[in-house]
CSV table of C-alpha atoms and ligand atoms in Angstrom, one decimal:
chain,number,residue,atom,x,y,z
A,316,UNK,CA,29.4,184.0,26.8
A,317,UNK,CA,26.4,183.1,24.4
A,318,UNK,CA,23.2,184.4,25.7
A,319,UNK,CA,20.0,182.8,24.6
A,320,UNK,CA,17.7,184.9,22.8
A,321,UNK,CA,14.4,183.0,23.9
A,322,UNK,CA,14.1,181.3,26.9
A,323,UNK,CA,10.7,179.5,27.5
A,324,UNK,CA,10.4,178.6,31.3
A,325,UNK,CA,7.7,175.9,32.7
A,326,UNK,CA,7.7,177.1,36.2
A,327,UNK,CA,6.7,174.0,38.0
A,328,UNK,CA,6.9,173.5,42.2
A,329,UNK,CA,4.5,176.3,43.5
A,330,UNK,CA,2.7,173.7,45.1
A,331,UNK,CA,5.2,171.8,47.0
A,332,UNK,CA,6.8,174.7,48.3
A,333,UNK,CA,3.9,175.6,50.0
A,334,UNK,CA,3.5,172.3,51.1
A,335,UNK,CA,6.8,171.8,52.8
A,336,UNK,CA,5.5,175.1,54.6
A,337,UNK,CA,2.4,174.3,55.6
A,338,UNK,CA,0.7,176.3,53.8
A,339,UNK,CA,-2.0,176.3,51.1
A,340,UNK,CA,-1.0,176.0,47.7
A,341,UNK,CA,-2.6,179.2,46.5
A,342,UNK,CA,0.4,180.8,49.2
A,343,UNK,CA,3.0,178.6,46.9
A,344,UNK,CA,1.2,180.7,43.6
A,345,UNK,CA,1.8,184.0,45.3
A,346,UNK,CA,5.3,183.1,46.0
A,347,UNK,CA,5.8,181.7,42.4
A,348,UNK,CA,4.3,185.2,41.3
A,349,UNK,CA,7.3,187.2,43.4
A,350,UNK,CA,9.6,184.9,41.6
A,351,UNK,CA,8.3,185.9,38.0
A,352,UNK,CA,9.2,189.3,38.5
A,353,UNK,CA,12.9,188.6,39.3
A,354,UNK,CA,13.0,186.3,36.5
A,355,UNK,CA,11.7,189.5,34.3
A,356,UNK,CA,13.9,191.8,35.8
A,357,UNK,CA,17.0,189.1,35.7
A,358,UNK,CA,16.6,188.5,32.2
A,359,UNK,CA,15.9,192.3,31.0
A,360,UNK,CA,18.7,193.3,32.8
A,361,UNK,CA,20.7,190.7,31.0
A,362,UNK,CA,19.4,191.7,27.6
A,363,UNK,CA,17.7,188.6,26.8
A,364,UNK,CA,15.1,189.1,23.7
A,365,UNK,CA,12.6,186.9,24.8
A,366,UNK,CA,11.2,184.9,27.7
A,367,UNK,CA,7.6,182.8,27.5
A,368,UNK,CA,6.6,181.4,30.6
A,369,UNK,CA,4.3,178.7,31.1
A,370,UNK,CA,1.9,179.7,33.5
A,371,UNK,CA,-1.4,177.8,33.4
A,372,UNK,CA,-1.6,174.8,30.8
A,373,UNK,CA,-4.5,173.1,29.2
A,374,UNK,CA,-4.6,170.9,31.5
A,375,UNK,CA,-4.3,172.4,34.5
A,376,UNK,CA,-8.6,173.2,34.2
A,377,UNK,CA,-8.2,169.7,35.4
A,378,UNK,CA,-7.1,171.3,39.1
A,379,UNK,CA,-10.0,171.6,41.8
A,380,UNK,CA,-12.0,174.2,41.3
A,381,UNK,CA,-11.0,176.8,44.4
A,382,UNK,CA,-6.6,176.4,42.9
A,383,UNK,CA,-8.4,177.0,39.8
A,384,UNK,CA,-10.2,180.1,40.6
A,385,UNK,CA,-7.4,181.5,43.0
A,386,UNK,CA,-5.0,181.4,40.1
A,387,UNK,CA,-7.1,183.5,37.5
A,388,UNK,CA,-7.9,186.0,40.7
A,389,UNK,CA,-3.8,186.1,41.0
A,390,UNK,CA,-3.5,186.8,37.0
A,391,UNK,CA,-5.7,189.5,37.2
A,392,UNK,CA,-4.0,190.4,40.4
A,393,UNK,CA,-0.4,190.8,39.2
A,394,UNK,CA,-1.5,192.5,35.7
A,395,UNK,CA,-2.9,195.6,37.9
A,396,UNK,CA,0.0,195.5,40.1
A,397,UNK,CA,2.9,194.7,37.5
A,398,UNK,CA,1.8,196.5,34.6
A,399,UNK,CA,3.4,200.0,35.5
A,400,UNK,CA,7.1,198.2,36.2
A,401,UNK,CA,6.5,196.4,32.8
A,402,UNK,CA,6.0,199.9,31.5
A,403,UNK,CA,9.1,201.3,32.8
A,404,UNK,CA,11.5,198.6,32.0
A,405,UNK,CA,9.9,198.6,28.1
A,406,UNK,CA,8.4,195.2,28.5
A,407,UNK,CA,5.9,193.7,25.4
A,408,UNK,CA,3.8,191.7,27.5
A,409,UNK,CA,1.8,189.2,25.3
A,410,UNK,CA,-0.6,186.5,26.6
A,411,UNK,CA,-0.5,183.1,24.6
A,412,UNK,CA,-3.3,180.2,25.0
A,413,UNK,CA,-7.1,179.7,24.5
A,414,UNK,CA,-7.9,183.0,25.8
A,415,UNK,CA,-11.7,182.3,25.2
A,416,UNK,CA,-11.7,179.9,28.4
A,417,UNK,CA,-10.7,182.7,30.9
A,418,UNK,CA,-12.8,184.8,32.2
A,419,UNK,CA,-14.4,187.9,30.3
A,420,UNK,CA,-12.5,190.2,33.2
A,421,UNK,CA,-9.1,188.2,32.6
A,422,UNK,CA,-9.4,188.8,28.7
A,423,UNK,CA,-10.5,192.0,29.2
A,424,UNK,CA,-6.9,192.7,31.6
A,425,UNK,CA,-5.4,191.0,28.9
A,426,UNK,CA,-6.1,193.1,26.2
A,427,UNK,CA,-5.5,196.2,27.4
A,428,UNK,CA,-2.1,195.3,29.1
A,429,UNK,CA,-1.0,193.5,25.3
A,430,UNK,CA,-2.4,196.8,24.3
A,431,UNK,CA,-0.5,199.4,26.2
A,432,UNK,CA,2.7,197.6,26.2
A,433,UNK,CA,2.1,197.2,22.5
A,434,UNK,CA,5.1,199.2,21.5
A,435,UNK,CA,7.6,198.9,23.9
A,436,UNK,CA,11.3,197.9,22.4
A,437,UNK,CA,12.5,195.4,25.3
A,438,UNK,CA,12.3,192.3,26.8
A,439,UNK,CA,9.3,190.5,24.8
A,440,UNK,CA,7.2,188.7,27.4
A,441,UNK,CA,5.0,185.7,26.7
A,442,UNK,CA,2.6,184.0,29.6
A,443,UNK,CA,1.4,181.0,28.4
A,444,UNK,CA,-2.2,180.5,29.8
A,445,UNK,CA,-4.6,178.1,29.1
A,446,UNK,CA,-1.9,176.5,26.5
A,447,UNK,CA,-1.0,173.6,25.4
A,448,UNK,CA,1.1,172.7,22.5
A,449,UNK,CA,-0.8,170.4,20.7
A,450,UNK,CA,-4.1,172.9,20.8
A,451,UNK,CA,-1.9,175.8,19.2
A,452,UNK,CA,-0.5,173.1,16.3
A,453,UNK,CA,-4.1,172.3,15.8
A,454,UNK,CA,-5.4,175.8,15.6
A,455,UNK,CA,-2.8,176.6,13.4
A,456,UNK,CA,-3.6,173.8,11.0
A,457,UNK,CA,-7.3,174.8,11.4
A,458,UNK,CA,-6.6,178.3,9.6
A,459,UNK,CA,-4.0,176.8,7.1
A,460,UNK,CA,-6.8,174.4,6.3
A,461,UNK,CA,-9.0,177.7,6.1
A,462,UNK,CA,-6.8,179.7,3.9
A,463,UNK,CA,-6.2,176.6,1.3
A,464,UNK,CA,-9.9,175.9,1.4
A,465,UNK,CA,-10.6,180.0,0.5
A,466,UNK,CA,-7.9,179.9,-2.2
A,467,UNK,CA,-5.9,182.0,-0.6
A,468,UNK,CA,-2.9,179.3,0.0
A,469,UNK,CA,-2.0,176.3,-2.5
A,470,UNK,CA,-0.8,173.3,-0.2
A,471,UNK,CA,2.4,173.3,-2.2
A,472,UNK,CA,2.8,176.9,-0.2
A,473,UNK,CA,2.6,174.7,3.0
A,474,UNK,CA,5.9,174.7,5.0
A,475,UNK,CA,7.8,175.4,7.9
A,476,UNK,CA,7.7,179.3,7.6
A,477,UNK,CA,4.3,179.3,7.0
A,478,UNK,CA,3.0,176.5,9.3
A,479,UNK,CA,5.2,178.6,12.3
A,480,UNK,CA,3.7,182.1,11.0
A,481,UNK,CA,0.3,180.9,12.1
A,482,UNK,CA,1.2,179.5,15.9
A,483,UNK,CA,1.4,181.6,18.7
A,484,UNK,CA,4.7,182.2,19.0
A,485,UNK,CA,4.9,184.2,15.4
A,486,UNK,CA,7.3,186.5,14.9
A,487,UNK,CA,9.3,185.2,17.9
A,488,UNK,CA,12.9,183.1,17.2
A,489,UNK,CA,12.5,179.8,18.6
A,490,UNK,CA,13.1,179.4,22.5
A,491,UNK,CA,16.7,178.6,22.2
A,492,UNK,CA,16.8,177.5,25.9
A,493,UNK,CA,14.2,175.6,27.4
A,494,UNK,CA,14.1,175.5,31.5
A,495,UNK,CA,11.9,173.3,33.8
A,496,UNK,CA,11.9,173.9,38.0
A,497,UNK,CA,10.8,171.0,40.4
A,498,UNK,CA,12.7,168.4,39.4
A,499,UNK,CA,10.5,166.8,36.4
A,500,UNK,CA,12.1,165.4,33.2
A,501,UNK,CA,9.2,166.7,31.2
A,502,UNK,CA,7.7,169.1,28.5
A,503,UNK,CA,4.2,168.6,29.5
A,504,UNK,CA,2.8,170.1,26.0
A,505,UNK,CA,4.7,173.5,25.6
A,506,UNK,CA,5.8,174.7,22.4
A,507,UNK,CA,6.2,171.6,21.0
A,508,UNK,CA,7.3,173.2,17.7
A,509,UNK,CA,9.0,175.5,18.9
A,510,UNK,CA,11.4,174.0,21.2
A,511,UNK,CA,12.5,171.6,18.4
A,512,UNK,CA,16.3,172.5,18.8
A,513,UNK,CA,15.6,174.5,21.9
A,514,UNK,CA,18.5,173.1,24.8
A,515,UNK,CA,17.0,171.9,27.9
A,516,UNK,CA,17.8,172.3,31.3
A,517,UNK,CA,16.1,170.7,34.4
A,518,UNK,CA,16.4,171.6,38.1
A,519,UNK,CA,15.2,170.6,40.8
A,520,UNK,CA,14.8,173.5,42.3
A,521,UNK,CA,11.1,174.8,43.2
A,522,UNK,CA,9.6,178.3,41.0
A,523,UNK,CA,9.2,180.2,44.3
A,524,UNK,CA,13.1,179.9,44.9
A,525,UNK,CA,14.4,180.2,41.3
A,526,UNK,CA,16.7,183.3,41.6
A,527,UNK,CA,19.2,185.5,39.6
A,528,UNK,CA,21.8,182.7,40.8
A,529,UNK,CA,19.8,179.9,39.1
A,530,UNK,CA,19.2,181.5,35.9
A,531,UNK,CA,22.4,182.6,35.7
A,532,UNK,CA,23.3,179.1,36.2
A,533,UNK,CA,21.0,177.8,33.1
A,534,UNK,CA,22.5,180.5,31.0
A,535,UNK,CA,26.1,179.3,31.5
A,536,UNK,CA,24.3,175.9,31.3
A,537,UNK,CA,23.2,176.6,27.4
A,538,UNK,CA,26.6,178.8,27.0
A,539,UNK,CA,28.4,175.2,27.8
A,540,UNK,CA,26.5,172.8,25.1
A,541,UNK,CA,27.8,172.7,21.5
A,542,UNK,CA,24.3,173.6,19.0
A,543,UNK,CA,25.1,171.5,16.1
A,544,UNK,CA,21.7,171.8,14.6
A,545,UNK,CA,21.8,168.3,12.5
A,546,UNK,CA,25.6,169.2,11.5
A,547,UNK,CA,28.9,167.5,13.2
A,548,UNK,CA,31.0,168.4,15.6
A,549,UNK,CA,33.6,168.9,13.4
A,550,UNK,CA,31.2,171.4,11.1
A,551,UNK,CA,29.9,173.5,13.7
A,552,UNK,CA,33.3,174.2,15.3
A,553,UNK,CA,34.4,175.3,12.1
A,554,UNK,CA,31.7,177.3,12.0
A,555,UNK,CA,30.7,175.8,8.1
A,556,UNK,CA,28.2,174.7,6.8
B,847,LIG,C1,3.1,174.8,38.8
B,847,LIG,O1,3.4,174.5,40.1
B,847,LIG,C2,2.7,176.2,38.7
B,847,LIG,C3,1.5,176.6,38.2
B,847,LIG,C4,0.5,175.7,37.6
B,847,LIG,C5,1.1,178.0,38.2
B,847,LIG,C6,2.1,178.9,37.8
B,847,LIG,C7,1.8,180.3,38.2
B,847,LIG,C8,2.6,181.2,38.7
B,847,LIG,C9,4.1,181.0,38.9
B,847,LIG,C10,2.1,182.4,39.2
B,847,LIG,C11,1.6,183.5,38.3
B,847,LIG,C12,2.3,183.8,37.1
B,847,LIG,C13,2.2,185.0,36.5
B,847,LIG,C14,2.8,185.1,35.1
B,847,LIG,C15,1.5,186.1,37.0
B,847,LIG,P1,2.5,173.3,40.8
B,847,LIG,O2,1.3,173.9,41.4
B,847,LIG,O3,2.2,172.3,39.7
B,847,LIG,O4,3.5,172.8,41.8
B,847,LIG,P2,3.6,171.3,42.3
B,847,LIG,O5,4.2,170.5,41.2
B,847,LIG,O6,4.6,171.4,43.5
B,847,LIG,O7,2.3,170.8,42.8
């Protein structure tokens, strides 16, 4: 079967979990957290090269203020609890986003957990927070705009490589499977570069119960679809070019 090497995950459905218990959403967050780590275990036991999950988008500032506040306590929460399992399974944890909107302690957990999981060789792990994919195109159009104003670029030099070096994502291969929980049909401002040819997969399942079963499920889902990548049918089968 054809594994993805990237899969990009918005994990959507904390709240309405809780809900449907009666409890608060910051209860459905927790849970969501739990299901993070089998979703890292899952896919570095599987040997996937890559998973970015979206964790806390642009937008969601917009939340009130106590959701707000009890999600950055849970971030800082699960780096101090998490970081010595990332450790052992060889995990590069990375943080994407406008970091400068978190709070100094967040960064500062941030940092040091990019830092000593710096060189690990396995599963490369992205969290996504306080991104959105129209702020990382901008910022990465703000320091091509930079470089060509210092000289350093000629706008000829402009193109896909380059514009892709300088967004967040560099250095990664495109998500190749893209997978939303809660039942929305959306992308809600991820990686909207980056998913370009990514395949999508919906379900309505809610992040707290997304298990081994269910990624397992979206893998054999992407394993299923024919990636033709602009060319025919006929082409790709062929495997030409
Ligand atoms: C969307 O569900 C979920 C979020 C905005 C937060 C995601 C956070 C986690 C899964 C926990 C922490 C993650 C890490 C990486 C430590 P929602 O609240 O929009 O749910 P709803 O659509 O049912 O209201």
């Amino acid at each position: 079967m054809t594994l993805p090497q990237h899969i990009a995950i918005v994990m959507d459905g904390n709240g309405r979990w809780a809900e449907a218990r009666g409890e608060s959403r910051t209860v459905g967050h927790r849970a969501g957290v739990d299901a993070v780590r089998t979703c890292v275990r899952a896919c570095a036991a599987r040997n996937i090269g890559a998973l970015t999950l979206f964790a806390f988008s642009s937008e969601n500032w917009r939340r009130p203020e106590v959701e707000v506040a009890a999600l950055m306590s849970l971030f800082v929460e699960a780096l101090d609890r998490e970081l010595e399992e990332l450790q052992r399974n060889r995990v590069r944890l990375r943080f994407i986003g406008n970091r400068q909107t978190l709070a100094v302690r967040l960064q500062q957990r941030i940092a040091a957990a990019e830092a000593a999981t710096a060189d690990n060789d396995g599963l490369k792990l992205q969290v996504a927070v306080g991104y959105g994919g129209r702020w990382d195109l901008i910022e990465a159009a703000r320091r091509i705009a930079a470089r060509c104003a210092s000289g350093a670029l000629r706008t000829e030099e402009i193109d896909e490589a380059s514009f892709a070096a300088e967004l967040q994502l560099a250095g990664l291969p495109d998500p190749d499977l893209f997978v939303r929980t809660g039942g929305e049909h959306r992308i809600s401002n991820f990686l909207l570069w980056n998913i370009a040819y990514a395949e999508l997969h919906f379900t309505d399942r809610l992040w707290p119960d997304f298990g081994e079963p269910d990624l397992d499920a979206a893998i054999a889902d992407f394993a299923g679809r024919e990636r033709r990548f602009g060319r025919t049918g006929a082409q790709t089968r062929k495997g030409g070019a």
